[in-house]
Amino acid sequence: MGDITGFMKHTRQDFEKEAAGERIKHWKEFYKDMAEDDIRRQGARCMDCGVPFCQSGCPIGNIIPDWNDLVYHNKWKEAIERLHKTNNFPEFTGLVCPAPCENACVLAINEPAVTIKNIEVSIIERAYKEGWIKPTPPKKRTGKKVAVVGSVPAGLSCADQLNKAGHVVTVFEKNEVLGGLLTLGIPEFKMEKWVVERRLQRMEKEGVKFKTKVHIGVDMSAKELIDTFDAVVLAGGAEAPRDLPVEGRDLKGVHFAMEFLAQQNRECLGQKMAKDEKISAEGKKVIVLGGGDTGSDCIGTSNRQGAVSVLNFELLPRPPKERDEDNPWPQWAFVERTSTSHEEGVERDYAVMTKKLSGENGVLKKLHAIRLKFGEKDPATGRRAMEEVLGSDFTVDVDLILLAMGFLGPVKNGMLEELGVELDQRGNVKTDENRMTSVNGVFAAGDMRRGQSLVVWAINEGRAAAQGVHQYLMPELVNS
């Protein structure tokens, strides 16, 4: 702890943002660089607590106080070495992680938390700028071959760890581009895709093999994969979206969020598509159903495409401005959050249930909804009874509805059916403590195993699966 009074002397300073009215005119990232001295002062706010709750709040256990202190002391190279010990991809988490570590920061009990996320991305970008991030292939190979299905963060972190251990790793991706949701789900304005490509190029130079346009269970059988490789890791994500089972769902103008976001990301990558194929918000009244990160991404994308208006309906009640008594620190704070996309223009409404959709000549025109009220929390489940408010029906004109209501787990048909892996009660792939499925030699990681979650959890999952695979392939080495 280099400055024992740093947290008293310095206030929280976030990255400056381009004005909302300007940033919606382009698809680039809009945060401005912070002066090095300012970043170091933010590092000085870390109190090096006796019990650093930020580390327990971080799913991958980043040693946060250490690299905060190293930044303060201008030891950037040591900081990236410490950061890479626990996090394969700090440039991803530093941009798109919601920072549960900051929710658990001790300073956040009664003051704004340390800017952990901003310091993290500053460390990795400084490391790239200085040329410290260089390919380091393993010195020896084990001769074992591992297939990783899916280039999502869980798959990439698993591949990275296994490659470092000396195994020969091949990553199979069904899409034409690598990165999964990092590339096709997260909008360009939140993370430009060269950030993903930069890391993939390093992994490739270190020996990881990538194969795109190979859909396991469609283009290549799962059996062939098992017969060819010594171990297989399933990291295909939770891609089955929650649908809206109401009258009018089949009208033209109702789409899943990921269809919408992936199209725009492909366009940002330079791909062309016919005008009648594109899902566009230009000149339209848009309603986004779902108040999470995916819904927020749809809002920012709709405004950049030129939507006339954007409404955001959430089924649940409006969260409180501050923590409730039953949601104490250092838990994740269930409070109302305003994302950068919300700042750019949206009307948010809560406790709204869609009852039906209507249109003309097969084209969406109106959304019919009703307001809800919620009872007290059930002590056993934590849930509140939901009831429709009589007489609160209302109708809204709409041209485009985007369904961002979460996901129901992995897609079952195809690969999972062919493998016959056991599923858990939630429909995710069931594994043991080593991340092995019910099929010997087949492992699972990320959203496919735990359900829809955060990038930082995906990295944790990939690292854990890699450890399980390594133990399975090299028991004599691991147990010696």
Short mmCIF file of C-alpha atoms in Angstrom, two decimals:
data_model
loop_
_atom_site.label_atom_id
_atom_site.label_comp_id
_atom_site.label_asym_id
_atom_site.label_seq_id
_atom_site.Cartn_x
_atom_site.Cartn_y
_atom_site.Cartn_z
CA MET A 1 0.00 0.00 0.00
CA GLY A 2 2.01 2.91 -1.33
CA ASP A 3 -0.20 5.77 -0.19
CA ILE A 4 -1.97 5.00 3.07
CA THR A 5 -4.18 8.10 2.78
CA GLY A 6 -4.79 7.82 -0.97
CA PHE A 7 -8.43 6.86 -0.54
CA MET A 8 -8.98 10.03 1.51
CA LYS A 9 -7.05 12.40 -0.76
CA HIS A 10 -8.35 11.31 -4.16
CA THR A 11 -11.92 11.05 -5.41
CA ARG A 12 -13.07 8.51 -7.97
CA GLN A 13 -12.31 9.61 -11.52
CA ASP A 14 -13.82 7.64 -14.40
CA PHE A 15 -12.82 7.70 -18.04
CA GLU A 16 -14.27 10.69 -19.86
CA LYS A 17 -16.88 9.83 -22.50
CA GLU A 18 -17.71 11.45 -25.79
CA ALA A 19 -21.05 13.27 -25.59
CA ALA A 20 -24.05 11.02 -26.25
CA GLY A 21 -25.22 13.14 -29.17
CA GLU A 22 -21.88 12.71 -30.89
CA ARG A 23 -21.09 9.09 -30.16
CA ILE A 24 -24.34 7.78 -31.64
CA LYS A 25 -23.12 9.04 -35.01
CA HIS A 26 -20.49 6.29 -35.21
CA TRP A 27 -19.73 2.71 -34.12
CA LYS A 28 -16.34 3.24 -32.51
CA GLU A 29 -15.49 3.10 -28.80
CA PHE A 30 -16.07 6.49 -27.20
CA TYR A 31 -14.07 6.54 -23.96
CA LYS A 32 -11.14 8.93 -23.92
CA ASP A 33 -7.67 8.03 -22.67
CA MET A 34 -6.82 9.11 -19.14
CA ALA A 35 -3.48 10.67 -18.26
CA GLU A 36 -1.03 8.24 -16.69
CA ASP A 37 -0.72 10.29 -13.49
CA ASP A 38 -4.50 10.25 -13.09
CA ILE A 39 -4.60 6.46 -13.46
CA ARG A 40 -1.85 6.08 -10.88
CA ARG A 41 -3.77 8.29 -8.46
CA GLN A 42 -6.78 6.04 -8.91
CA GLY A 43 -4.55 3.10 -8.00
CA ALA A 44 -3.58 4.96 -4.84
CA ARG A 45 -7.24 4.87 -3.72
CA CYS A 46 -6.92 1.10 -3.14
CA MET A 47 -6.65 0.55 0.60
CA ASP A 48 -4.94 -2.87 0.43
CA CYS A 49 -7.57 -4.13 2.87
CA GLY A 50 -6.74 -6.86 5.37
CA VAL A 51 -9.45 -8.90 3.67
CA PRO A 52 -9.65 -7.77 0.01
CA PHE A 53 -13.31 -8.49 -0.76
CA CYS A 54 -12.75 -7.30 -4.34
CA GLN A 55 -10.92 -10.58 -4.95
CA SER A 56 -13.83 -12.66 -3.69
CA GLY A 57 -16.18 -10.54 -5.78
CA CYS A 58 -14.11 -11.36 -8.87
CA PRO A 59 -14.99 -14.80 -10.33
CA ILE A 60 -11.40 -15.39 -11.47
CA GLY A 61 -9.85 -14.19 -8.22
CA ASN A 62 -7.80 -11.35 -9.71
CA ILE A 63 -5.12 -10.19 -7.25
CA ILE A 64 -6.48 -6.67 -7.48
CA PRO A 65 -4.71 -4.86 -4.61
CA ASP A 66 -1.33 -6.01 -5.95
CA TRP A 67 -1.70 -4.56 -9.42
CA ASN A 68 -3.40 -1.41 -8.13
CA ASP A 69 -0.33 -0.81 -5.97
CA LEU A 70 2.08 -1.64 -8.79
CA VAL A 71 0.37 0.90 -11.05
CA TYR A 72 0.62 3.53 -8.33
CA HIS A 73 4.38 2.82 -8.09
CA ASN A 74 4.73 3.03 -11.89
CA LYS A 75 5.61 -0.67 -12.18
CA TRP A 76 3.43 -1.40 -15.19
CA LYS A 77 5.33 -4.44 -16.46
CA GLU A 78 5.04 -6.15 -13.09
CA ALA A 79 1.37 -5.19 -13.03
CA ILE A 80 0.57 -6.99 -16.30
CA GLU A 81 2.51 -10.06 -15.14
CA ARG A 82 0.40 -10.15 -11.97
CA LEU A 83 -2.81 -9.58 -13.93
CA HIS A 84 -2.06 -12.35 -16.42
CA LYS A 85 -1.56 -14.85 -13.59
CA THR A 86 -5.33 -15.02 -13.12
CA ASN A 87 -6.86 -13.47 -16.25
CA ASN A 88 -6.13 -14.65 -19.79
CA PHE A 89 -7.93 -11.71 -21.41
CA PRO A 90 -7.88 -8.52 -19.31
CA GLU A 91 -8.61 -6.46 -22.43
CA PHE A 92 -12.02 -8.19 -22.66
CA THR A 93 -12.98 -7.94 -19.01
CA GLY A 94 -11.58 -4.42 -18.74
CA LEU A 95 -14.03 -3.32 -21.43
CA VAL A 96 -17.22 -5.34 -20.96
CA CYS A 97 -17.23 -6.85 -17.46
CA PRO A 98 -19.83 -5.21 -15.15
CA ALA A 99 -17.14 -5.24 -12.44
CA PRO A 100 -18.56 -7.26 -9.53
CA CYS A 101 -15.18 -6.56 -7.92
CA GLU A 102 -16.12 -2.89 -7.57
CA ASN A 103 -19.41 -3.83 -5.90
CA ALA A 104 -17.34 -5.74 -3.33
CA CYS A 105 -14.69 -3.04 -2.86
CA VAL A 106 -14.36 -2.14 0.85
CA LEU A 107 -14.25 1.55 -0.04
CA ALA A 108 -17.68 1.09 -1.67
CA ILE A 109 -19.28 0.63 1.76
CA ASN A 110 -19.62 4.39 2.05
CA GLU A 111 -17.65 5.90 -0.85
CA PRO A 112 -17.39 5.39 -4.64
CA ALA A 113 -15.41 2.21 -5.30
CA VAL A 114 -11.89 2.07 -6.68
CA THR A 115 -11.91 2.20 -10.51
CA ILE A 116 -10.67 -1.39 -10.73
CA LYS A 117 -11.99 -2.04 -14.23
CA ASN A 118 -10.44 1.10 -15.69
CA ILE A 119 -7.07 0.35 -14.10
CA GLU A 120 -7.25 -3.20 -15.47
CA VAL A 121 -7.76 -2.13 -19.08
CA SER A 122 -5.10 0.58 -18.67
CA ILE A 123 -2.57 -2.06 -17.62
CA ILE A 124 -3.18 -4.34 -20.59
CA GLU A 125 -3.24 -1.52 -23.13
CA ARG A 126 0.03 -0.15 -21.71
CA ALA A 127 1.50 -3.65 -22.02
CA TYR A 128 0.51 -3.90 -25.69
CA LYS A 129 1.84 -0.39 -26.36
CA GLU A 130 5.21 -1.22 -24.78
CA GLY A 131 5.49 -4.51 -26.67
CA TRP A 132 5.38 -6.68 -23.56
CA ILE A 133 2.66 -8.96 -24.94
CA LYS A 134 4.59 -11.36 -27.11
CA PRO A 135 3.82 -14.90 -28.29
CA THR A 136 5.28 -17.47 -25.89
CA PRO A 137 4.71 -20.97 -27.31
CA PRO A 138 5.24 -23.88 -24.92
CA LYS A 139 8.78 -25.26 -24.92
CA LYS A 140 7.55 -28.86 -24.95
CA ARG A 141 4.50 -30.63 -26.37
CA THR A 142 2.75 -33.51 -24.62
CA GLY A 143 1.53 -35.15 -27.82
CA LYS A 144 -2.07 -35.00 -26.58
CA LYS A 145 -4.71 -33.46 -28.82
CA VAL A 146 -7.69 -31.51 -27.50
CA ALA A 147 -10.70 -30.16 -29.39
CA VAL A 148 -12.50 -27.11 -28.05
CA VAL A 149 -15.97 -26.55 -29.53
CA GLY A 150 -16.75 -22.84 -29.54
CA SER A 151 -14.52 -19.76 -29.61
CA VAL A 152 -16.48 -17.97 -26.88
CA PRO A 153 -14.44 -16.62 -23.91
CA ALA A 154 -14.76 -19.95 -22.04
CA GLY A 155 -13.47 -21.85 -25.05
CA LEU A 156 -10.65 -19.39 -25.67
CA SER A 157 -9.43 -19.33 -22.06
CA CYS A 158 -9.58 -23.14 -21.96
CA ALA A 159 -7.64 -23.38 -25.22
CA ASP A 160 -5.08 -20.85 -24.00
CA GLN A 161 -4.45 -22.74 -20.75
CA LEU A 162 -4.23 -26.15 -22.44
CA ASN A 163 -1.88 -24.82 -25.08
CA LYS A 164 0.37 -23.36 -22.38
CA ALA A 165 0.43 -26.81 -20.77
CA GLY A 166 1.83 -28.23 -24.03
CA HIS A 167 -1.24 -29.91 -25.50
CA VAL A 168 -2.12 -29.49 -29.17
CA VAL A 169 -5.39 -27.55 -29.21
CA THR A 170 -7.84 -27.03 -32.06
CA VAL A 171 -10.77 -24.65 -31.62
CA PHE A 172 -13.84 -25.26 -33.79
CA GLU A 173 -16.19 -22.33 -34.51
CA LYS A 174 -19.46 -22.71 -36.41
CA ASN A 175 -19.53 -19.07 -37.54
CA GLU A 176 -17.36 -17.45 -40.17
CA VAL A 177 -15.58 -15.34 -37.55
CA LEU A 178 -13.96 -16.21 -34.24
CA GLY A 179 -14.86 -14.84 -30.83
CA GLY A 180 -18.46 -15.93 -30.28
CA LEU A 181 -20.45 -13.23 -28.50
CA LEU A 182 -17.31 -11.11 -28.17
CA THR A 183 -17.39 -10.63 -31.93
CA LEU A 184 -21.01 -11.11 -32.97
CA GLY A 185 -22.91 -10.24 -29.78
CA ILE A 186 -21.19 -7.31 -28.10
CA PRO A 187 -21.63 -4.14 -30.19
CA GLU A 188 -18.64 -2.48 -31.82
CA PHE A 189 -19.10 0.66 -29.71
CA LYS A 190 -18.51 -1.38 -26.54
CA MET A 191 -15.55 -3.34 -27.86
CA GLU A 192 -14.01 -2.88 -31.29
CA LYS A 193 -13.28 -6.22 -32.91
CA TRP A 194 -9.59 -5.58 -33.49
CA VAL A 195 -9.28 -6.06 -29.72
CA VAL A 196 -10.45 -9.67 -30.12
CA GLU A 197 -8.42 -10.24 -33.28
CA ARG A 198 -5.24 -8.99 -31.59
CA ARG A 199 -5.50 -11.64 -28.87
CA LEU A 200 -6.46 -14.40 -31.32
CA GLN A 201 -3.40 -13.65 -33.44
CA ARG A 202 -1.18 -14.08 -30.39
CA MET A 203 -2.83 -17.39 -29.50
CA GLU A 204 -2.40 -18.61 -33.08
CA LYS A 205 1.31 -17.73 -33.01
CA GLU A 206 1.58 -19.69 -29.77
CA GLY A 207 0.24 -22.80 -31.50
CA VAL A 208 -3.54 -22.81 -31.04
CA LYS A 209 -5.31 -23.91 -34.23
CA PHE A 210 -8.61 -22.32 -35.26
CA LYS A 211 -11.17 -23.72 -37.68
CA THR A 212 -14.18 -21.59 -38.66
CA LYS A 213 -17.38 -22.62 -40.45
CA VAL A 214 -17.29 -26.04 -38.77
CA HIS A 215 -20.57 -26.69 -36.97
CA ILE A 216 -20.10 -29.78 -34.82
CA GLY A 217 -23.17 -31.96 -35.10
CA VAL A 218 -23.91 -30.54 -38.56
CA ASP A 219 -20.75 -30.20 -40.68
CA MET A 220 -18.78 -32.67 -38.59
CA SER A 221 -20.13 -35.37 -36.32
CA ALA A 222 -19.41 -35.33 -32.62
CA LYS A 223 -18.32 -38.97 -32.90
CA GLU A 224 -15.61 -38.02 -35.38
CA LEU A 225 -14.38 -35.41 -32.92
CA ILE A 226 -14.18 -37.95 -30.09
CA ASP A 227 -12.40 -40.47 -32.33
CA THR A 228 -9.84 -37.90 -33.48
CA PHE A 229 -8.96 -36.13 -30.23
CA ASP A 230 -7.81 -37.29 -26.79
CA ALA A 231 -10.27 -34.94 -25.07
CA VAL A 232 -13.11 -32.66 -26.14
CA VAL A 233 -14.32 -29.48 -24.43
CA LEU A 234 -17.85 -28.22 -25.14
CA ALA A 235 -17.97 -24.42 -24.95
CA GLY A 236 -20.82 -23.62 -27.29
CA GLY A 237 -22.59 -21.12 -25.03
CA ALA A 238 -26.24 -20.79 -24.03
CA GLU A 239 -27.75 -19.87 -27.37
CA ALA A 240 -31.39 -20.89 -26.94
CA PRO A 241 -33.21 -17.54 -26.52
CA ARG A 242 -36.31 -17.07 -24.37
CA ASP A 243 -39.23 -16.48 -26.74
CA LEU A 244 -42.42 -14.43 -26.37
CA PRO A 245 -45.36 -16.88 -26.58
CA VAL A 246 -48.15 -14.41 -27.37
CA GLU A 247 -50.59 -13.83 -30.19
CA GLY A 248 -48.89 -11.99 -33.04
CA ARG A 249 -45.39 -13.28 -32.35
CA ASP A 250 -45.07 -14.36 -35.99
CA LEU A 251 -45.71 -10.85 -37.38
CA LYS A 252 -42.97 -9.30 -39.49
CA GLY A 253 -40.93 -6.97 -37.26
CA VAL A 254 -40.42 -9.20 -34.20
CA HIS A 255 -36.86 -10.50 -33.77
CA PHE A 256 -34.54 -12.00 -31.20
CA ALA A 257 -31.94 -9.56 -29.93
CA MET A 258 -28.99 -11.66 -31.05
CA GLU A 259 -30.25 -11.78 -34.64
CA PHE A 260 -30.32 -7.99 -34.62
CA LEU A 261 -26.95 -7.47 -32.90
CA ALA A 262 -25.09 -10.11 -34.94
CA GLN A 263 -26.25 -8.57 -38.20
CA GLN A 264 -24.98 -5.14 -37.22
CA ASN A 265 -21.65 -6.55 -36.03
CA ARG A 266 -21.20 -8.37 -39.31
CA GLU A 267 -21.90 -5.12 -41.14
CA CYS A 268 -19.29 -3.35 -39.00
CA LEU A 269 -16.86 -6.10 -40.01
CA GLY A 270 -17.47 -5.17 -43.66
CA GLN A 271 -19.98 -7.83 -44.65
CA LYS A 272 -22.76 -6.80 -47.02
CA MET A 273 -26.35 -7.97 -46.92
CA ALA A 274 -29.43 -7.28 -48.98
CA LYS A 275 -31.61 -4.45 -47.70
CA ASP A 276 -34.65 -6.72 -47.38
CA GLU A 277 -32.61 -9.15 -45.22
CA LYS A 278 -31.36 -6.61 -42.72
CA ILE A 279 -33.14 -6.04 -39.42
CA SER A 280 -32.95 -2.28 -39.18
CA ALA A 281 -34.23 0.27 -36.67
CA GLU A 282 -33.79 3.17 -39.07
CA GLY A 283 -36.85 5.42 -39.08
CA LYS A 284 -38.75 3.02 -36.80
CA LYS A 285 -40.45 3.04 -33.42
CA VAL A 286 -38.54 0.39 -31.49
CA ILE A 287 -39.47 -1.52 -28.35
CA VAL A 288 -36.85 -3.60 -26.56
CA LEU A 289 -38.26 -6.27 -24.23
CA GLY A 290 -35.79 -7.05 -21.47
CA GLY A 291 -33.78 -4.78 -19.19
CA GLY A 292 -30.40 -6.53 -19.05
CA ASP A 293 -27.12 -5.94 -20.85
CA THR A 294 -28.41 -7.42 -24.10
CA GLY A 295 -31.40 -5.09 -24.01
CA SER A 296 -29.05 -2.16 -23.38
CA ASP A 297 -26.96 -3.20 -26.39
CA CYS A 298 -30.10 -3.23 -28.54
CA ILE A 299 -30.91 0.31 -27.39
CA GLY A 300 -27.47 1.66 -28.30
CA THR A 301 -27.56 -0.12 -31.66
CA SER A 302 -31.08 1.11 -32.46
CA ASN A 303 -30.14 4.72 -31.78
CA ARG A 304 -27.06 4.45 -33.99
CA GLN A 305 -29.15 2.99 -36.79
CA GLY A 306 -31.50 5.99 -36.60
CA ALA A 307 -34.56 4.84 -34.66
CA VAL A 308 -37.35 7.40 -34.31
CA SER A 309 -37.91 6.35 -30.70
CA VAL A 310 -36.81 3.57 -28.36
CA LEU A 311 -38.89 2.12 -25.51
CA ASN A 312 -37.56 -0.46 -23.06
CA PHE A 313 -40.07 -2.63 -21.18
CA GLU A 314 -39.00 -4.78 -18.23
CA LEU A 315 -41.25 -7.42 -16.65
CA LEU A 316 -39.82 -6.90 -13.15
CA PRO A 317 -40.37 -3.82 -10.95
CA ARG A 318 -37.99 -0.86 -11.06
CA PRO A 319 -34.89 -1.62 -8.95
CA PRO A 320 -34.12 0.66 -6.01
CA LYS A 321 -31.60 3.51 -6.34
CA GLU A 322 -29.59 2.12 -3.42
CA ARG A 323 -29.14 -1.32 -1.86
CA ASP A 324 -32.09 -2.84 0.00
CA GLU A 325 -31.48 -4.09 3.53
CA ASP A 326 -31.58 -7.70 2.32
CA ASN A 327 -28.91 -6.94 -0.32
CA PRO A 328 -25.93 -5.86 1.80
CA TRP A 329 -22.35 -5.18 0.78
CA PRO A 330 -20.30 -7.05 -0.51
CA GLN A 331 -23.05 -8.78 -2.53
CA TRP A 332 -23.74 -7.70 -6.09
CA ALA A 333 -25.91 -4.60 -5.72
CA PHE A 334 -29.37 -5.04 -7.25
CA VAL A 335 -29.90 -1.37 -7.99
CA GLU A 336 -31.07 0.65 -10.96
CA ARG A 337 -28.20 1.18 -13.38
CA THR A 338 -27.93 3.59 -16.28
CA SER A 339 -25.71 2.30 -19.08
CA THR A 340 -24.08 4.46 -21.72
CA SER A 341 -26.74 3.22 -24.15
CA HIS A 342 -29.49 4.40 -21.80
CA GLU A 343 -27.84 7.83 -21.76
CA GLU A 344 -28.14 7.98 -25.54
CA GLY A 345 -31.93 8.00 -25.58
CA VAL A 346 -34.56 5.60 -24.30
CA GLU A 347 -37.76 5.62 -22.27
CA ARG A 348 -37.65 2.85 -19.67
CA ASP A 349 -40.76 1.36 -18.10
CA TYR A 350 -41.00 -1.40 -15.50
CA ALA A 351 -43.51 -4.02 -14.36
CA VAL A 352 -44.96 -4.31 -17.87
CA MET A 353 -46.22 -7.57 -19.38
CA THR A 354 -46.81 -7.96 -23.10
CA LYS A 355 -50.21 -9.58 -23.70
CA LYS A 356 -50.33 -9.69 -27.49
CA LEU A 357 -49.06 -8.10 -30.71
CA SER A 358 -51.16 -6.94 -33.62
CA GLY A 359 -50.54 -5.69 -37.14
CA GLU A 360 -51.80 -5.21 -40.68
CA ASN A 361 -51.10 -7.47 -43.65
CA GLY A 362 -48.73 -9.55 -41.55
CA VAL A 363 -46.67 -6.56 -40.44
CA LEU A 364 -46.27 -5.53 -36.78
CA LYS A 365 -48.10 -2.34 -35.79
CA LYS A 366 -48.98 -2.43 -32.08
CA LEU A 367 -47.95 -3.94 -28.75
CA HIS A 368 -50.70 -4.58 -26.21
CA ALA A 369 -49.57 -4.68 -22.58
CA ILE A 370 -50.75 -4.55 -19.00
CA ARG A 371 -49.08 -3.29 -15.83
CA LEU A 372 -48.11 -5.59 -12.98
CA LYS A 373 -47.88 -5.32 -9.23
CA PHE A 374 -45.70 -7.43 -6.99
CA GLY A 375 -46.26 -8.65 -3.48
CA GLU A 376 -43.76 -9.04 -0.67
CA LYS A 377 -40.76 -11.33 -1.13
CA ASP A 378 -41.22 -14.96 -0.23
CA PRO A 379 -38.56 -15.65 2.47
CA ALA A 380 -37.95 -19.12 1.09
CA THR A 381 -37.51 -18.27 -2.60
CA GLY A 382 -36.83 -14.52 -2.60
CA ARG A 383 -39.48 -14.12 -5.30
CA ARG A 384 -42.49 -11.83 -5.31
CA ALA A 385 -45.96 -12.87 -6.39
CA MET A 386 -46.87 -11.19 -9.67
CA GLU A 387 -50.38 -9.91 -10.36
CA GLU A 388 -51.92 -7.99 -13.24
CA VAL A 389 -53.35 -4.58 -12.41
CA LEU A 390 -56.98 -4.54 -13.57
CA GLY A 391 -57.78 -1.71 -15.96
CA SER A 392 -54.12 -0.89 -16.64
CA ASP A 393 -54.15 -2.21 -20.20
CA PHE A 394 -52.44 0.00 -22.77
CA THR A 395 -51.36 -0.12 -26.40
CA VAL A 396 -48.21 1.25 -28.02
CA ASP A 397 -47.46 1.85 -31.70
CA VAL A 398 -44.36 -0.08 -32.76
CA ASP A 399 -42.48 -1.04 -35.93
CA LEU A 400 -39.73 -3.22 -34.48
CA ILE A 401 -39.68 -5.40 -31.35
CA LEU A 402 -36.40 -6.86 -30.10
CA LEU A 403 -36.61 -9.78 -27.67
CA ALA A 404 -33.80 -9.51 -25.11
CA MET A 405 -35.32 -11.64 -22.36
CA GLY A 406 -32.40 -13.93 -21.67
CA PHE A 407 -31.52 -17.46 -22.69
CA LEU A 408 -32.78 -20.92 -21.75
CA GLY A 409 -29.47 -22.76 -21.95
CA PRO A 410 -27.59 -24.51 -24.76
CA VAL A 411 -29.18 -25.66 -27.99
CA LYS A 412 -29.99 -29.35 -27.48
CA ASN A 413 -30.46 -30.66 -31.02
CA GLY A 414 -27.38 -31.62 -32.98
CA MET A 415 -24.16 -32.04 -31.02
CA LEU A 416 -25.58 -32.53 -27.52
CA GLU A 417 -28.20 -35.02 -28.71
CA GLU A 418 -25.59 -36.97 -30.64
CA LEU A 419 -23.23 -37.11 -27.68
CA GLY A 420 -26.02 -38.03 -25.28
CA VAL A 421 -24.52 -36.00 -22.44
CA GLU A 422 -26.57 -35.75 -19.26
CA LEU A 423 -28.27 -32.41 -18.55
CA ASP A 424 -29.00 -30.81 -15.20
CA GLN A 425 -32.40 -29.60 -13.95
CA ARG A 426 -31.98 -26.27 -15.75
CA GLY A 427 -31.19 -27.93 -19.07
CA ASN A 428 -27.48 -27.15 -19.00
CA VAL A 429 -24.75 -29.73 -19.57
CA LYS A 430 -24.11 -31.55 -16.30
CA THR A 431 -20.50 -32.10 -15.21
CA ASP A 432 -18.55 -33.36 -12.23
CA GLU A 433 -16.15 -31.24 -10.15
CA ASN A 434 -13.49 -31.60 -12.88
CA ARG A 435 -15.91 -30.31 -15.53
CA MET A 436 -16.22 -33.74 -17.19
CA THR A 437 -19.63 -34.62 -18.59
CA SER A 438 -21.33 -38.01 -18.36
CA VAL A 439 -19.34 -38.99 -21.48
CA ASN A 440 -15.77 -40.00 -20.65
CA GLY A 441 -13.20 -37.56 -22.05
CA VAL A 442 -15.81 -34.92 -22.91
CA PHE A 443 -15.79 -31.77 -20.79
CA ALA A 444 -17.97 -28.65 -20.70
CA ALA A 445 -17.34 -25.04 -19.77
CA GLY A 446 -18.96 -21.62 -19.72
CA ASP A 447 -22.58 -20.83 -20.42
CA MET A 448 -23.14 -24.32 -21.83
CA ARG A 449 -22.45 -25.69 -18.35
CA ARG A 450 -23.66 -22.94 -15.97
CA GLY A 451 -26.18 -21.02 -18.08
CA GLN A 452 -26.05 -17.46 -19.35
CA SER A 453 -23.47 -15.50 -17.41
CA LEU A 454 -20.67 -12.91 -17.56
CA VAL A 455 -17.47 -12.87 -19.62
CA VAL A 456 -15.44 -13.03 -16.42
CA TRP A 457 -17.32 -16.17 -15.30
CA ALA A 458 -16.69 -17.67 -18.74
CA ILE A 459 -12.94 -17.16 -18.35
CA ASN A 460 -13.09 -18.79 -14.94
CA GLU A 461 -15.03 -21.72 -16.42
CA GLY A 462 -12.53 -22.20 -19.24
CA ARG A 463 -9.59 -22.21 -16.87
CA ALA A 464 -11.29 -24.74 -14.59
CA ALA A 465 -12.13 -27.01 -17.53
CA ALA A 466 -8.53 -26.81 -18.76
CA GLN A 467 -7.34 -27.95 -15.35
CA GLY A 468 -9.76 -30.88 -15.47
CA VAL A 469 -8.65 -31.85 -18.97
CA HIS A 470 -4.98 -31.64 -18.05
CA GLN A 471 -5.53 -33.87 -15.02
CA TYR A 472 -7.43 -36.35 -17.20
CA LEU A 473 -4.72 -36.45 -19.88
CA MET A 474 -1.67 -36.38 -17.62
CA PRO A 475 -2.67 -38.00 -14.29
CA GLU A 476 0.84 -39.29 -13.64
CA LEU A 477 2.25 -35.78 -13.99
CA VAL A 478 -0.48 -33.96 -12.06
CA ASN A 479 -0.55 -36.41 -9.16
CA SER A 480 3.21 -36.84 -8.84
#
